[in-house]
CSV table of C-alpha atoms in Angstrom, one decimal:
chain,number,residue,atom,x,y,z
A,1,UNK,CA,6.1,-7.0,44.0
A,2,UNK,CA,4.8,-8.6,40.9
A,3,UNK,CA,3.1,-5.6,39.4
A,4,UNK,CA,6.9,-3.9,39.6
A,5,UNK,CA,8.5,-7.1,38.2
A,6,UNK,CA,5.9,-7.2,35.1
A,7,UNK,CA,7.4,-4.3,33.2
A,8,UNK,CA,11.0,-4.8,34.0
A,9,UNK,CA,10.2,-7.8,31.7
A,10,UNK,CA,8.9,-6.0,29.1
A,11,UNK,CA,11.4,-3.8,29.4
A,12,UNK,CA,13.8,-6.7,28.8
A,13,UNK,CA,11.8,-8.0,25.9
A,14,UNK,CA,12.0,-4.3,24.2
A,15,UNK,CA,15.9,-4.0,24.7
A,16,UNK,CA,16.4,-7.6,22.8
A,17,UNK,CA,14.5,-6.7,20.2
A,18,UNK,CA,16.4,-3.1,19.7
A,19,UNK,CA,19.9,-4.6,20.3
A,20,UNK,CA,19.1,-7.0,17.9
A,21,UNK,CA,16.4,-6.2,15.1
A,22,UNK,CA,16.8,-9.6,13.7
A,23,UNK,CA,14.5,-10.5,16.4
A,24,UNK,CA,11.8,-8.0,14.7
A,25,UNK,CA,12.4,-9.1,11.4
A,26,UNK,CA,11.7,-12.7,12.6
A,27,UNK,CA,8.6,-11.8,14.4
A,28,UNK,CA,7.4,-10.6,11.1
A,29,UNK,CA,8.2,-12.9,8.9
A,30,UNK,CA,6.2,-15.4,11.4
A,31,UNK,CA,3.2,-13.6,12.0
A,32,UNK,CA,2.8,-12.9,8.8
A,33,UNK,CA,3.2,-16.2,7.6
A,34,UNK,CA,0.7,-17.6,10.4
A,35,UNK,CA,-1.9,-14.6,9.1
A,36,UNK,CA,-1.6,-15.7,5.1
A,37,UNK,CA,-0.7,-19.2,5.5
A,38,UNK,CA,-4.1,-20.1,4.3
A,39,UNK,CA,-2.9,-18.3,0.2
A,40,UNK,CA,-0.6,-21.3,-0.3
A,41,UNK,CA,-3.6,-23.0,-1.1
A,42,UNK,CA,-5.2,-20.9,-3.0
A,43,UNK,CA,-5.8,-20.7,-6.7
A,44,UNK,CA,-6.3,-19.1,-9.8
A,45,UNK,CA,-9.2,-16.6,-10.2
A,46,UNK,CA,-9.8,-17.8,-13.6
A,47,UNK,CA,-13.3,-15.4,-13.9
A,48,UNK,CA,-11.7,-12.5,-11.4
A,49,UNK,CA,-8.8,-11.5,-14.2
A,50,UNK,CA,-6.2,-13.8,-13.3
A,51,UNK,CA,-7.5,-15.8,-16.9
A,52,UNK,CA,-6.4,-12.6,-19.0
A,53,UNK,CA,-3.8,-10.8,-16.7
A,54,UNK,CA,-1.9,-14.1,-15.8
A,55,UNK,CA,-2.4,-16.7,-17.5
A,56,UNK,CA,-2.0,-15.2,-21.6
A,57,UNK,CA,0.6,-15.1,-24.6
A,58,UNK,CA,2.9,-13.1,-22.8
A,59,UNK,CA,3.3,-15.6,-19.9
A,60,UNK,CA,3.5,-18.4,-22.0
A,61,UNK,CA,6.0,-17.4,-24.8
A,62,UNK,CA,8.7,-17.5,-22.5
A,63,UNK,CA,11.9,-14.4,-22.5
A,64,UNK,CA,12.2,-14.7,-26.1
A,65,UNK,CA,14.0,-11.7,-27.2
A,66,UNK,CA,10.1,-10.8,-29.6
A,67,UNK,CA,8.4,-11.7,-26.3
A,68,UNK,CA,10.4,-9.2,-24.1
A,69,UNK,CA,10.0,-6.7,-26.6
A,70,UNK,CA,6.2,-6.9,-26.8
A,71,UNK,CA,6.2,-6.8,-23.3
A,72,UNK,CA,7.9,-3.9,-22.8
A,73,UNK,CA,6.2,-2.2,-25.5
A,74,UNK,CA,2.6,-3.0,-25.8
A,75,UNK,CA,-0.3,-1.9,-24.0
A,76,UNK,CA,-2.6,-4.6,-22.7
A,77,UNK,CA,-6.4,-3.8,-22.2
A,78,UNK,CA,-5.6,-0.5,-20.7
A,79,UNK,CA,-2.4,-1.2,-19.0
A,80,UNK,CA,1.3,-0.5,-18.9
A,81,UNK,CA,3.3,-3.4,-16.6
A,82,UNK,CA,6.4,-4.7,-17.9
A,83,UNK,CA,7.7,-5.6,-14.8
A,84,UNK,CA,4.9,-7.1,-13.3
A,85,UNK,CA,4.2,-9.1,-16.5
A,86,UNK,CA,8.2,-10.0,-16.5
A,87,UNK,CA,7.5,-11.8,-12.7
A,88,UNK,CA,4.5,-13.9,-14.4
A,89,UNK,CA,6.8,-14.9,-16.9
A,90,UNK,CA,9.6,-16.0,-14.9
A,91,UNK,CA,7.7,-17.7,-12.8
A,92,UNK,CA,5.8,-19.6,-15.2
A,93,UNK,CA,8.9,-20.3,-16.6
A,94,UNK,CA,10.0,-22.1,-13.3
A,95,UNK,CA,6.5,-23.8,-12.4
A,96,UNK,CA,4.2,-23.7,-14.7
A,97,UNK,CA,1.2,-22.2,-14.3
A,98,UNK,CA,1.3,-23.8,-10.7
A,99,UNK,CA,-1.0,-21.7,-8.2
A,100,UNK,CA,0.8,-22.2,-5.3
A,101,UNK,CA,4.1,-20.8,-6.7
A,102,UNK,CA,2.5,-17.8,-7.6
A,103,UNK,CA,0.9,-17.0,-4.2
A,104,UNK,CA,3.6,-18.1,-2.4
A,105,UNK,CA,6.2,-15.9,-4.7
A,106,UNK,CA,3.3,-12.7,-3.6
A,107,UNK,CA,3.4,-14.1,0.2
A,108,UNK,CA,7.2,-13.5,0.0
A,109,UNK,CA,6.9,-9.7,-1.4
A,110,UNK,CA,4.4,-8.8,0.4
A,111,UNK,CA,7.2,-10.3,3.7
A,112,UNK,CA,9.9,-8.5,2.0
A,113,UNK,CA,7.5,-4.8,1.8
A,114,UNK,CA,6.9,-5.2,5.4
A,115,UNK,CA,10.6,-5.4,6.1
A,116,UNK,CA,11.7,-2.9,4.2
A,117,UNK,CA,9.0,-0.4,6.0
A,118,UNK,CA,10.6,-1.4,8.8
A,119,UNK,CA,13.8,-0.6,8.1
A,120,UNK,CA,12.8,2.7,6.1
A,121,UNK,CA,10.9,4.2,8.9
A,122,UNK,CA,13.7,3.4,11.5
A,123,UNK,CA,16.1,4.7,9.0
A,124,UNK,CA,14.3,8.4,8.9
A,125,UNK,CA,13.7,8.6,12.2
A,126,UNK,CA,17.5,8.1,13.0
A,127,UNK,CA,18.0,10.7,10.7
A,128,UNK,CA,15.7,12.9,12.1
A,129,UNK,CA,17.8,12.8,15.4
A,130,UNK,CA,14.0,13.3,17.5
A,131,UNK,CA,13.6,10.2,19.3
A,132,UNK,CA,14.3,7.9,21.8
A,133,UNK,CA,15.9,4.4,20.2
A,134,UNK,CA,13.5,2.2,22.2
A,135,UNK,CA,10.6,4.9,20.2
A,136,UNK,CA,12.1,4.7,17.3
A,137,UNK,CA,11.9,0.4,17.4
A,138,UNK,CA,8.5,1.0,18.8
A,139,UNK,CA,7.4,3.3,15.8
A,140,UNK,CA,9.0,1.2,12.9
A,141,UNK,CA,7.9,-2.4,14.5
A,142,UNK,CA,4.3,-1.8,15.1
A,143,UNK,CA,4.0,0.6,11.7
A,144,UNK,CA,5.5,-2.9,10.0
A,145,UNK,CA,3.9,-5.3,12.3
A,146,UNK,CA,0.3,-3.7,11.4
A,147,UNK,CA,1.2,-3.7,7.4
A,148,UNK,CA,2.4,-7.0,7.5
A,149,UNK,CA,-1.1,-8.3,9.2
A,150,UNK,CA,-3.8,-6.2,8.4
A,151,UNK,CA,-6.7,-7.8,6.9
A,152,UNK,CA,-7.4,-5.0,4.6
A,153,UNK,CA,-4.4,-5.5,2.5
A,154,UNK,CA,-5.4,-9.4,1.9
A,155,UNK,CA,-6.8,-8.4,-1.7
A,156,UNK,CA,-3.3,-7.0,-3.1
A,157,UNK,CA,-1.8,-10.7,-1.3
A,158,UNK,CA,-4.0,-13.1,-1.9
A,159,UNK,CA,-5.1,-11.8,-5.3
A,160,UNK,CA,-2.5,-12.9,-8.0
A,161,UNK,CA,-3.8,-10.3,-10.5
A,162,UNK,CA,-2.9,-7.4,-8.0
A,163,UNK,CA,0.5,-8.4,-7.8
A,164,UNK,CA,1.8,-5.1,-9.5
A,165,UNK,CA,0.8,-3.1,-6.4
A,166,UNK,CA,3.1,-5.5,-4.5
A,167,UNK,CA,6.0,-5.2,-6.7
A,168,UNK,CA,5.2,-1.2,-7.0
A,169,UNK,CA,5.7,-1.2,-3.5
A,170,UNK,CA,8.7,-3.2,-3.4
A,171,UNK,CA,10.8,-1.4,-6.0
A,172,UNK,CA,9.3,2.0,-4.3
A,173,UNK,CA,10.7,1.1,-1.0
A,174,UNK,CA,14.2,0.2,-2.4
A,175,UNK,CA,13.9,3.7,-4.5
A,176,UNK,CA,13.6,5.8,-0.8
A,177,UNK,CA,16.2,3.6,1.3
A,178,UNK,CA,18.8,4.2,-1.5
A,179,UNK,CA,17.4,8.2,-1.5
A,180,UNK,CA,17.7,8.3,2.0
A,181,UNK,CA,21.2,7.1,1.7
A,182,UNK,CA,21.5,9.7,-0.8
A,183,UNK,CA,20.8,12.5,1.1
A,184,UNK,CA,23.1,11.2,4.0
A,185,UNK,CA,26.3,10.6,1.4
A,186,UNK,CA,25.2,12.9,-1.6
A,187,UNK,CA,27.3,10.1,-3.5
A,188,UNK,CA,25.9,10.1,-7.2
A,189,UNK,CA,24.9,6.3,-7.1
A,190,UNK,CA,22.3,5.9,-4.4
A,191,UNK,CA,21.0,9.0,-6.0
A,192,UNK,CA,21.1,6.8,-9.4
A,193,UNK,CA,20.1,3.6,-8.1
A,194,UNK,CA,16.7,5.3,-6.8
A,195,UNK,CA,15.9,7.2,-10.0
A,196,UNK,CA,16.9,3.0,-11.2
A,197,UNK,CA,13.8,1.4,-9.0
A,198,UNK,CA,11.7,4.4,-9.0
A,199,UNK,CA,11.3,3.5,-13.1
A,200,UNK,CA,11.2,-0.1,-12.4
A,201,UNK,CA,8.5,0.4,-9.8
A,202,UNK,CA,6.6,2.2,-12.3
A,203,UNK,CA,7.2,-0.1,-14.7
A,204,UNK,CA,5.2,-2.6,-11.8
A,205,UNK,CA,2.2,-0.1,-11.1
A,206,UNK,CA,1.7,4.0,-12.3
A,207,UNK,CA,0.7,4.6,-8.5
A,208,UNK,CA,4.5,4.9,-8.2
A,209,UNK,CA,4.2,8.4,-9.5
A,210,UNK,CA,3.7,9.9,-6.5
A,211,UNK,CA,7.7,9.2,-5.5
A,212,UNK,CA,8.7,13.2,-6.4
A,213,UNK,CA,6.1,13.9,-3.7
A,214,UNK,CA,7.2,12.0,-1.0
A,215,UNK,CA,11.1,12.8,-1.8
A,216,UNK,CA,10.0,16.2,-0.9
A,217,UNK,CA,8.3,15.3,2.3
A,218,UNK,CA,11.3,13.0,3.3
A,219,UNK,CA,13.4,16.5,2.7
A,220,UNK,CA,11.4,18.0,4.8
A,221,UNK,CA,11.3,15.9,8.1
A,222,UNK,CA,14.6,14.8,7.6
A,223,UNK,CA,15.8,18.8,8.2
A,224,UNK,CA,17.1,19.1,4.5
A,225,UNK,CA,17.6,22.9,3.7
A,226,UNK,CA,14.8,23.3,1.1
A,227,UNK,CA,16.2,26.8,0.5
A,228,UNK,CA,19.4,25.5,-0.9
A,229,UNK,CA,18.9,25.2,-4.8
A,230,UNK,CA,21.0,21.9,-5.3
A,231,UNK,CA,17.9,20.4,-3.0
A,232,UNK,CA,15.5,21.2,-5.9
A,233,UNK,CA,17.6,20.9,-8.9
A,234,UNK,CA,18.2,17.4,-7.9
A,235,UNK,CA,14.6,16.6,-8.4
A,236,UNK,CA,14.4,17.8,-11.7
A,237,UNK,CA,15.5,14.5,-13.3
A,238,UNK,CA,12.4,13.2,-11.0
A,239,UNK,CA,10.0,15.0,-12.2
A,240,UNK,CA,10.6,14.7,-15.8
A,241,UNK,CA,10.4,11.1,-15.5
A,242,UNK,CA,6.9,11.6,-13.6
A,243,UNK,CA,5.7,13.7,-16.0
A,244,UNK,CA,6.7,11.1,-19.0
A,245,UNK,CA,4.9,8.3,-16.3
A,246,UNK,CA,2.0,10.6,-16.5
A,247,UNK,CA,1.5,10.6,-19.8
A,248,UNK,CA,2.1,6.8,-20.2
A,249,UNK,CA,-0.4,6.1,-18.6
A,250,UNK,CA,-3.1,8.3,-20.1
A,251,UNK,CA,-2.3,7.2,-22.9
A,252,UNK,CA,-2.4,3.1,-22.1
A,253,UNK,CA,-5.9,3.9,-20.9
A,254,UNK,CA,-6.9,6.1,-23.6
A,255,UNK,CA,-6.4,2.6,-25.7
A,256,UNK,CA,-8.6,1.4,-24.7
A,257,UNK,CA,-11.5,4.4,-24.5
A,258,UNK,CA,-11.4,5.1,-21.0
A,259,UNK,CA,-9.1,7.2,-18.5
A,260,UNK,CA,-8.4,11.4,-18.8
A,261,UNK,CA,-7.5,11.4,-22.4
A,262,UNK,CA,-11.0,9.5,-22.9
A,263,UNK,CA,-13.8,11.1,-25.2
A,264,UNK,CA,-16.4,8.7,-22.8
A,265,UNK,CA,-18.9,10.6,-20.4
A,266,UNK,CA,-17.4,10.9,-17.2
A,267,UNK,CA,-18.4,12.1,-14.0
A,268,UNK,CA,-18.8,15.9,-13.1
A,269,UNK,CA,-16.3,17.1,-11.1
A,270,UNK,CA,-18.7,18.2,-8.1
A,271,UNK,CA,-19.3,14.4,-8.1
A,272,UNK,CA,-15.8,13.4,-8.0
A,273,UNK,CA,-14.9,15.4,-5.2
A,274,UNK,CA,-18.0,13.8,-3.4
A,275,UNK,CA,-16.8,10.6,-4.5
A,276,UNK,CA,-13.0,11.4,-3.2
A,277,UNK,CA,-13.9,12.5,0.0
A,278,UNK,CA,-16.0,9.4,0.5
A,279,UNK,CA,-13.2,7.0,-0.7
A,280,UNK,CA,-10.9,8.9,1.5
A,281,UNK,CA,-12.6,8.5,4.6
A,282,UNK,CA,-13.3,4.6,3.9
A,283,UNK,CA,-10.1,3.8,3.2
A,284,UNK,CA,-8.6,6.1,7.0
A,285,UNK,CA,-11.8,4.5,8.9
A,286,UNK,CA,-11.1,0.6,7.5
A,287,UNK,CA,-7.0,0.9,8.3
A,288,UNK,CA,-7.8,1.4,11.9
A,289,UNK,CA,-11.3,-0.5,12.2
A,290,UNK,CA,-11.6,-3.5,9.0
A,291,UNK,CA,-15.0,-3.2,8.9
A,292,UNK,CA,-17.3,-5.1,6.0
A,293,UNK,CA,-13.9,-5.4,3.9
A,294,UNK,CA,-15.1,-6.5,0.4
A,295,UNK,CA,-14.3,-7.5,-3.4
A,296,UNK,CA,-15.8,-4.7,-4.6
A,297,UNK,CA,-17.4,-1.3,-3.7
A,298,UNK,CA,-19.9,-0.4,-6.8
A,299,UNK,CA,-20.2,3.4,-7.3
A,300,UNK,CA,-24.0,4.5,-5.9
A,301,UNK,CA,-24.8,5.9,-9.3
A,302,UNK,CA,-23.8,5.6,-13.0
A,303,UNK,CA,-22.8,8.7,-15.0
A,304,UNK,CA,-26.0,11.1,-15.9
A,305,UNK,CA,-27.5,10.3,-12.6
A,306,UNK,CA,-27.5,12.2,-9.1
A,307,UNK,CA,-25.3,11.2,-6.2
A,308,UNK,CA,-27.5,9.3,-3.4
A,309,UNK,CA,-28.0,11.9,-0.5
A,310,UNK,CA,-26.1,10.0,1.6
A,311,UNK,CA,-22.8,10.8,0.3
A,312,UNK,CA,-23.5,14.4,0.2
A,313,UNK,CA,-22.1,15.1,3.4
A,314,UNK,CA,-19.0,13.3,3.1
A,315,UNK,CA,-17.0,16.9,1.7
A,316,UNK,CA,-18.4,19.1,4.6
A,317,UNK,CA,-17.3,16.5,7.4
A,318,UNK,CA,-14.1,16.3,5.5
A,319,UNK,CA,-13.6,20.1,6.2
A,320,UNK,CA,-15.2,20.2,9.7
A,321,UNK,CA,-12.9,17.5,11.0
A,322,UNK,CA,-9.5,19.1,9.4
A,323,UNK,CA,-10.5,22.5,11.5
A,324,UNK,CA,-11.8,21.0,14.3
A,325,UNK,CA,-8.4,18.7,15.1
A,326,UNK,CA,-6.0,21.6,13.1
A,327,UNK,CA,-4.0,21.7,16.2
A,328,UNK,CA,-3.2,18.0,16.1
A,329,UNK,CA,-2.7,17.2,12.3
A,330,UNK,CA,-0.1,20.0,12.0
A,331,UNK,CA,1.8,18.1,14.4
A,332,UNK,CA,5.1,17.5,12.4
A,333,UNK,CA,5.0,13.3,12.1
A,334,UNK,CA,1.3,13.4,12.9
A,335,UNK,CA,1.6,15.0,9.6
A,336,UNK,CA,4.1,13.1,7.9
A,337,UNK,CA,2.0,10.2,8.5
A,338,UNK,CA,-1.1,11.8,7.5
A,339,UNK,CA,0.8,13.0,4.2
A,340,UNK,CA,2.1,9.5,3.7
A,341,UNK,CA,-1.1,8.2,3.4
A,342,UNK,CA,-2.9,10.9,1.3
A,343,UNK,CA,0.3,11.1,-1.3
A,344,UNK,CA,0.0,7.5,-1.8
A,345,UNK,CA,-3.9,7.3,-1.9
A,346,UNK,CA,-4.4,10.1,-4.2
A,347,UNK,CA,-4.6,8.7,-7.5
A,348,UNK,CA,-6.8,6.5,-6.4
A,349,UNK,CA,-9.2,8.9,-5.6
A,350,UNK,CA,-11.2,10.2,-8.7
A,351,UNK,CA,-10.5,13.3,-8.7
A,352,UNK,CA,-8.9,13.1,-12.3
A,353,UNK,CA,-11.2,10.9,-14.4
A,354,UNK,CA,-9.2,7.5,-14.2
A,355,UNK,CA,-10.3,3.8,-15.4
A,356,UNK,CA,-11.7,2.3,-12.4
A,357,UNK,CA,-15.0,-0.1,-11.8
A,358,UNK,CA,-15.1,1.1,-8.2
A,359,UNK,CA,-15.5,3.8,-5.9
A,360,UNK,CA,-13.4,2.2,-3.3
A,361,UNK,CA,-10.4,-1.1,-3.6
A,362,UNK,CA,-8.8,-2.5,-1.0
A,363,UNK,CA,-5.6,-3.2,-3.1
A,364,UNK,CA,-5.0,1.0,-3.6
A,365,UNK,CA,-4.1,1.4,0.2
A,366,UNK,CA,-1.7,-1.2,0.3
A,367,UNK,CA,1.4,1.2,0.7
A,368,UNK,CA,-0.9,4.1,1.4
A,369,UNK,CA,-2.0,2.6,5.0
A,370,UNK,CA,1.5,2.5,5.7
A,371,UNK,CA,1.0,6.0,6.8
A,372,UNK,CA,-2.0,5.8,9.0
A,373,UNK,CA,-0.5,2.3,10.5
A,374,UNK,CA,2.7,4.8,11.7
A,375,UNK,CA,0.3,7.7,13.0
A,376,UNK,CA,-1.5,4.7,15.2
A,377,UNK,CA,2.4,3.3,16.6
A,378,UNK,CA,2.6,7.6,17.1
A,379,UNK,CA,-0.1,7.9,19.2
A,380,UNK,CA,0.7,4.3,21.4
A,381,UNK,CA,4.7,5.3,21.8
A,382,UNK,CA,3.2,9.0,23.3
A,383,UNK,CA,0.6,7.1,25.3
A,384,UNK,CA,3.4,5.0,26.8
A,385,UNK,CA,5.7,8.1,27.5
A,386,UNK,CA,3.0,10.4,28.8
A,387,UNK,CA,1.3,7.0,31.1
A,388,UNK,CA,4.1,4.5,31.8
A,389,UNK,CA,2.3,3.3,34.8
A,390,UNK,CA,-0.5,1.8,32.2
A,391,UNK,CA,2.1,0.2,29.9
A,392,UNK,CA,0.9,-3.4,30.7
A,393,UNK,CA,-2.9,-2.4,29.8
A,394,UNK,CA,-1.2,-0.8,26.2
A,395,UNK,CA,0.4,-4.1,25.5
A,396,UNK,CA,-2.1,-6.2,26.6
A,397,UNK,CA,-5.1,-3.8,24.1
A,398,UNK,CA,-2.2,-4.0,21.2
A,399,UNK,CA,-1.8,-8.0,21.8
A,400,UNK,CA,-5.4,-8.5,21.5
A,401,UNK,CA,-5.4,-5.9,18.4
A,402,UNK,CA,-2.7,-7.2,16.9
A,403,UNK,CA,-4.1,-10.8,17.4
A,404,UNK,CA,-7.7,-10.1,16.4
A,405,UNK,CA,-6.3,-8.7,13.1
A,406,UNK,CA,-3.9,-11.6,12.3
A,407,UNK,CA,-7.1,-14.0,12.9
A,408,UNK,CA,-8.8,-11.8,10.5
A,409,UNK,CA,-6.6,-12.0,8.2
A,410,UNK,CA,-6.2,-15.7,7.9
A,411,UNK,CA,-9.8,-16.1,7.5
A,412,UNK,CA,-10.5,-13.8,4.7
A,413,UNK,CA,-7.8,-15.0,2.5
A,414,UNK,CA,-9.4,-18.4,2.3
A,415,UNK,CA,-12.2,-16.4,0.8
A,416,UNK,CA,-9.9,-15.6,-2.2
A,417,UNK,CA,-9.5,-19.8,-2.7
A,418,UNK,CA,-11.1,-19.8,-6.3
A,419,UNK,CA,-13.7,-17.9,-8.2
A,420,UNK,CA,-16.5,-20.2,-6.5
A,421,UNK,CA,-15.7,-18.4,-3.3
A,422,UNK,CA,-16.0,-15.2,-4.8
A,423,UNK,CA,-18.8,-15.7,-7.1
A,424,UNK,CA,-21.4,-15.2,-5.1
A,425,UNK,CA,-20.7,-12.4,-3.0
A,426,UNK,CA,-19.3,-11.1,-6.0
A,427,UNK,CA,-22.8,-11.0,-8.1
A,428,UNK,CA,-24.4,-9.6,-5.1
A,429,UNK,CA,-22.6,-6.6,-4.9
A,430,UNK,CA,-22.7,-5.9,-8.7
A,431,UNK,CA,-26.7,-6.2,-8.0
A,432,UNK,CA,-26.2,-2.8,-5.8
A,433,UNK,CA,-24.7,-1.3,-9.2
A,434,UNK,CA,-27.9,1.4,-10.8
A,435,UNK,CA,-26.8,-0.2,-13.8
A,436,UNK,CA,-26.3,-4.0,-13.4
A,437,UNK,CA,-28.6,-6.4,-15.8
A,438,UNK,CA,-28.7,-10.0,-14.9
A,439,UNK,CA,-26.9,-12.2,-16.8
């Protein structure tokens, strides 16, 4: 009798939660609070970038109508972020330059992305007209529920510095909710208003080109005709800004000697690819298993050198797993999730020359794993369709998951309490670098 009561409660439990998504929304906010509480005390990585990128003239002179102006017009060693360097200054203006304002104002974005992914995914797959409402909560709750908590996305939190891939996100999300609404209304202003945040998201972080992309994959699972002209046209206006993006940003890094537009040796493109395929798999393998999560990832050899053996096989398993589960990843949201994370961790990935110290950084699959945390709520909403007689056991595995990561989470952000707590595991790993010299 008790084993038949058990999942009429969870049943109960699921149907408050879909009536009433404030209840979701709540769950979020809390967990992730309880996960990052830890950042509130955290401060300033004064030899970790936060003395140049945070704390500098721009900050400090305030929204003087010159200030603004530089801002929005200057590069800064190598970078073009207006907007993100527009939050410093308004917070600064409003606290000082008071630590725990400026976690805590990251804390709250980071709450605010996790919503919003929530809402976006249940938004599409309304739209979609494919699934069951109580599959549709399941797939946007534990695809938010697993952003909001996971341990690998602690460095673009708890790191004020990487606060342009939080806002990036932020603005990004806004961009597709009012293009979804678009494509639902065809009204001219949500059509507007996301061309509006896709330019202030770039104006955050230049991963946001990858928004003309996505709009075409949202197209496509949403049942948009892509025969029908007016479907392409309308992305016109998108592209030219990306392509205008693009070449913002080559040329902020080309400012400072380094990037595509860069005269500076740079790796061979065999090498890259190597490189790619071995960033791609870490960052899939640590969004489902956080394993030896780190500051920094040194790449195994400097320019002019060989690639360690090791990483040689990274490109043929690459291949060998794509053929070998073909049948699977063709699957249409197997693939959209897939997709989602690949669009969004593709700039990242070194396959054009780009100005980057690593091989691999945590903070570059903060909206990317967005798309592998959805494949993962896939697969556990078809487990619980196909076995509903083990739904307990799911529940009871994604409780202890879902609690193991939060744990996780809350301990690893105290390592992120001031450069002290980095500086030594920080030296060791620049110690693995062929061309470190001791200080």
């Amino acid at each position: 009798m008790k084993a038949s009561q058990q999942p009429g409660f969870l049943h109960t439990i699921q149907e408050y939660f879909i009536k009433d998504h404030r209840y979701s929304y709540i769950t979020l906010v809390v967990l992730c609070l309880f996960a990052y509480f830890p950042t509130f005390n955290n401060q300033f990585q004064n030899f970790w970038d936060d003395q140049w990128v945070v704390i500098n003239t721009y900050t400090t002179d305030g929204f003087a109508l010159a200030n603004v102006k530089r801002i929005l017009s200057e590069y800064y060693h190598g970078q073009y972020a207006p907007v993100n360097q527009l939050f410093y200054t308004l917070l600064f203006k409003l606290f000082g330059y008071n630590p725990f304002w400026f976690h805590a104002a990251c804390l709250g974005i980071h709450v605010l992305n996790a919503s919003l992914i929530f809402s976006f995914i249940k938004r599409l797959l309304l739209l979609s007209n494919e699934f069951a409402e109580s599959s549709i909560w399941r797939l946007a709750f534990f695809t938010s529920l697993l952003f909001a908590i996971h341990p690998f996305l602690v460095e673009a939190v708890a790191w004020v510095s990487a606060s342009k891939i939080l806002l990036y996100a932020l603005f990004y999300l806004i961009a597709l909710h009012y293009y979804l609404r678009y494509t639902i209304s065809l009204k001219l202003r949500y059509y507007l208003l996301a061309l509006f945040f896709y330019i202030v998201s770039f104006g955050a972080k230049e991963q946001a080109v990858t928004f003309p992309v996505f709009v075409i994959l949202i197209d496509y699972v949403s049942k948009r005709n892509l025969k029908d002209p007016q479907v392409w046209l309308e992305k016109l206006p998108i592209i030219v800004l990306t392509i205008s993006f693009g070449i913002f940003t080559m040329l902020s890094q080309a400012a400072t000697g380094s990037g595509a537009l860069s005269t500076e040796a740079s790796y061979p493109f065999g090498q890259r690819v190597i490189f790619a395929s071995y960033a791609l798999f870490e960052y899939l393998f640590k969004c489902i298993i956080p394993y030896k999560l780190s500051y920094l990832y040194p790449f195994p050899n400097v320019v002019g050198q060989a690639v360690p053996p090791r990483f040689w096989p990274y490109p043929v398993a690459l291949v060998v797993i794509i053929i070998c589960l073909w049948s699977f990843l063709k699957q249409k949201w197997v693939a959209f999730g897939l997709l989602f994370f690949l669009i969004h961790i593709a700039v990242a990935l070194h396959i054009i020359p780009i100005s980057r110290f690593a091989i691999v950084a945590d903070r570059y699959v903060y909206l990317a794993s967005a798309g592998v945390f959805f494949v993962m709520a896939l697969l556990l909403d078809k487990a619980v369709a196909l076995l509903p007689k083990y739904k307990i056991l799911f529940t009871t595995l994604i409780v202890i998951y879902v609690c193991a990561l939060a744990l996780y989470t809350n301990s690893y952000v105290k390592h992120w309490h001031d450069t002290d707590t980095l500086k030594k595991e920080v030296t060791e790993l620049l110690k693995q670098r062929p061309d470190y010299k001791a200080q």
